[in-house]
């Protein structure tokens, strides 16, 4: 099983990025996808998640700015990030597993993780 997060980069405040999480060796159809981030010196935090039935959850810090989606045909999840702020700077990770909407923002419920993609928001 491999999860590959991509799409990170350097962007100015107010800018946008779209992250992708491509999964191989695992059928995403019945699994939730979670996005997490970890900034230097800080603990990992849940950003957003989407369940197999399309239910979504967003952390308060990104609500209204980030949009999570999935394309099961491509076995890929996405995180569209708009109006980025310097506090969004972090390594972003995707994860997948059988998790319901009440738990999908909690990292401990995921067994499958990808490597991070770095997002830097700076002028």
mmCIF file of C-alpha atoms in Angstrom:
data_model
loop_
_atom_site.group_PDB
_atom_site.id
_atom_site.type_symbol
_atom_site.label_atom_id
_atom_site.label_comp_id
_atom_site.label_asym_id
_atom_site.label_seq_id
_atom_site.Cartn_x
_atom_site.Cartn_y
_atom_site.Cartn_z
ATOM 1 C CA UNK A 1 0.000 0.000 0.000
ATOM 2 C CA UNK A 2 1.320 3.405 -0.973
ATOM 3 C CA UNK A 3 -0.106 6.857 -0.456
ATOM 4 C CA UNK A 4 1.606 9.735 -2.171
ATOM 5 C CA UNK A 5 0.787 13.304 -1.265
ATOM 6 C CA UNK A 6 1.784 15.960 -3.763
ATOM 7 C CA UNK A 7 1.034 19.525 -4.753
ATOM 8 C CA UNK A 8 2.782 21.413 -1.995
ATOM 9 C CA UNK A 9 4.989 24.403 -2.573
ATOM 10 C CA UNK A 10 5.717 27.997 -1.752
ATOM 11 C CA UNK A 11 2.829 30.429 -2.038
ATOM 12 C CA UNK A 12 2.175 33.978 -0.937
ATOM 13 C CA UNK A 13 -0.451 34.766 1.689
ATOM 14 C CA UNK A 14 -3.853 34.751 0.067
ATOM 15 C CA UNK A 15 -2.730 32.257 -2.538
ATOM 16 C CA UNK A 16 -4.004 28.777 -3.333
ATOM 17 C CA UNK A 17 -2.710 25.253 -3.647
ATOM 18 C CA UNK A 18 -4.363 21.938 -4.393
ATOM 19 C CA UNK A 19 -2.924 18.841 -2.776
ATOM 20 C CA UNK A 20 -3.453 15.358 -4.161
ATOM 21 C CA UNK A 21 -3.249 12.020 -2.394
ATOM 22 C CA UNK A 22 -2.797 9.171 -4.837
ATOM 23 C CA UNK A 23 -3.316 5.704 -3.423
ATOM 24 C CA UNK A 24 -2.132 2.384 -4.766
ATOM 25 C CA UNK A 25 -2.588 -1.091 -3.366
ATOM 26 C CA UNK A 26 -5.711 -0.060 -1.469
ATOM 27 C CA UNK A 27 -9.268 0.430 -2.708
ATOM 28 C CA UNK A 28 -10.447 3.826 -1.510
ATOM 29 C CA UNK A 29 -14.110 3.197 -2.303
ATOM 30 C CA UNK A 30 -15.040 2.238 1.257
ATOM 31 C CA UNK A 31 -12.377 4.160 3.142
ATOM 32 C CA UNK A 32 -12.157 7.621 4.585
ATOM 33 C CA UNK A 33 -9.381 9.992 3.566
ATOM 34 C CA UNK A 34 -7.866 12.322 6.095
ATOM 35 C CA UNK A 35 -5.512 15.244 5.704
ATOM 36 C CA UNK A 36 -3.219 16.172 8.565
ATOM 37 C CA UNK A 37 -0.457 18.692 8.984
ATOM 38 C CA UNK A 38 2.503 19.258 11.219
ATOM 39 C CA UNK A 39 4.288 22.553 11.553
ATOM 40 C CA UNK A 40 7.834 22.811 12.915
ATOM 41 C CA UNK A 41 7.789 22.501 16.674
ATOM 42 C CA UNK A 42 4.099 21.709 16.801
ATOM 43 C CA UNK A 43 2.035 18.580 17.130
ATOM 44 C CA UNK A 44 0.314 16.991 14.188
ATOM 45 C CA UNK A 45 -3.232 18.208 13.747
ATOM 46 C CA UNK A 46 -6.200 17.077 11.739
ATOM 47 C CA UNK A 47 -7.123 19.418 8.905
ATOM 48 C CA UNK A 48 -9.998 17.742 7.100
ATOM 49 C CA UNK A 49 -11.448 14.362 6.263
ATOM 50 C CA UNK A 50 -13.991 12.815 3.936
ATOM 51 C CA UNK A 51 -15.732 9.503 4.490
ATOM 52 C CA UNK A 52 -16.648 6.884 1.933
ATOM 53 C CA UNK A 53 -20.160 8.334 1.623
ATOM 54 C CA UNK A 54 -18.841 11.838 1.051
ATOM 55 C CA UNK A 55 -19.401 13.298 4.504
ATOM 56 C CA UNK A 56 -16.809 15.918 5.316
ATOM 57 C CA UNK A 57 -15.273 17.526 8.362
ATOM 58 C CA UNK A 58 -13.052 20.568 8.634
ATOM 59 C CA UNK A 59 -10.989 21.920 11.460
ATOM 60 C CA UNK A 60 -12.196 25.346 12.534
ATOM 61 C CA UNK A 61 -8.917 26.899 11.428
ATOM 62 C CA UNK A 62 -9.496 25.963 7.780
ATOM 63 C CA UNK A 63 -13.283 26.020 7.517
ATOM 64 C CA UNK A 64 -14.401 28.154 4.606
ATOM 65 C CA UNK A 65 -10.942 28.178 3.039
ATOM 66 C CA UNK A 66 -10.174 24.501 2.380
ATOM 67 C CA UNK A 67 -12.234 21.989 0.409
ATOM 68 C CA UNK A 68 -11.722 18.245 0.573
ATOM 69 C CA UNK A 69 -12.848 15.933 -2.199
ATOM 70 C CA UNK A 70 -12.258 12.489 -3.617
ATOM 71 C CA UNK A 71 -12.282 10.706 -6.940
ATOM 72 C CA UNK A 72 -12.716 7.013 -6.323
ATOM 73 C CA UNK A 73 -12.258 6.200 -9.995
ATOM 74 C CA UNK A 74 -8.759 7.634 -9.734
ATOM 75 C CA UNK A 75 -8.209 6.320 -6.205
ATOM 76 C CA UNK A 76 -7.224 9.845 -5.276
ATOM 77 C CA UNK A 77 -8.135 12.393 -2.650
ATOM 78 C CA UNK A 78 -7.721 16.153 -2.871
ATOM 79 C CA UNK A 79 -7.394 19.120 -0.573
ATOM 80 C CA UNK A 80 -7.966 22.479 -2.208
ATOM 81 C CA UNK A 81 -6.566 25.275 -0.096
ATOM 82 C CA UNK A 82 -7.544 28.880 -0.737
ATOM 83 C CA UNK A 83 -6.755 32.144 1.001
ATOM 84 C CA UNK A 84 -3.696 30.556 2.550
ATOM 85 C CA UNK A 85 -2.220 32.118 5.654
ATOM 86 C CA UNK A 86 1.301 31.906 7.119
ATOM 87 C CA UNK A 87 -0.108 29.706 9.907
ATOM 88 C CA UNK A 88 -0.970 27.105 7.254
ATOM 89 C CA UNK A 89 2.738 26.479 6.738
ATOM 90 C CA UNK A 90 3.392 22.817 7.541
ATOM 91 C CA UNK A 91 4.070 19.393 6.148
ATOM 92 C CA UNK A 92 0.771 17.963 4.963
ATOM 93 C CA UNK A 93 0.034 14.253 5.130
ATOM 94 C CA UNK A 94 -2.793 12.145 3.810
ATOM 95 C CA UNK A 95 -4.117 8.977 5.352
ATOM 96 C CA UNK A 96 -6.759 6.390 4.489
ATOM 97 C CA UNK A 97 -8.637 3.736 6.408
ATOM 98 C CA UNK A 98 -12.053 2.483 7.508
ATOM 99 C CA UNK A 99 -13.083 5.413 9.680
ATOM 100 C CA UNK A 100 -16.456 7.029 10.280
ATOM 101 C CA UNK A 101 -17.242 10.735 10.322
ATOM 102 C CA UNK A 102 -16.967 10.967 14.106
ATOM 103 C CA UNK A 103 -13.394 9.726 14.082
ATOM 104 C CA UNK A 104 -11.991 10.601 10.661
ATOM 105 C CA UNK A 105 -10.202 13.728 11.924
ATOM 106 C CA UNK A 106 -8.310 11.667 14.505
ATOM 107 C CA UNK A 107 -4.921 10.452 13.308
ATOM 108 C CA UNK A 108 -4.874 7.403 15.556
ATOM 109 C CA UNK A 109 -7.621 5.688 13.566
ATOM 110 C CA UNK A 110 -5.578 5.480 10.382
ATOM 111 C CA UNK A 111 -3.161 2.688 9.524
ATOM 112 C CA UNK A 112 -2.203 3.889 6.063
ATOM 113 C CA UNK A 113 -0.182 7.061 5.663
ATOM 114 C CA UNK A 114 1.662 8.816 2.909
ATOM 115 C CA UNK A 115 4.782 10.885 3.027
ATOM 116 C CA UNK A 116 4.230 14.560 3.529
ATOM 117 C CA UNK A 117 4.228 17.391 1.071
ATOM 118 C CA UNK A 118 5.534 20.715 2.275
ATOM 119 C CA UNK A 119 3.404 23.837 2.140
ATOM 120 C CA UNK A 120 5.053 27.177 2.843
ATOM 121 C CA UNK A 121 3.011 30.357 2.959
ATOM 122 C CA UNK A 122 5.254 33.380 2.954
ATOM 123 C CA UNK A 123 5.712 36.695 1.256
#
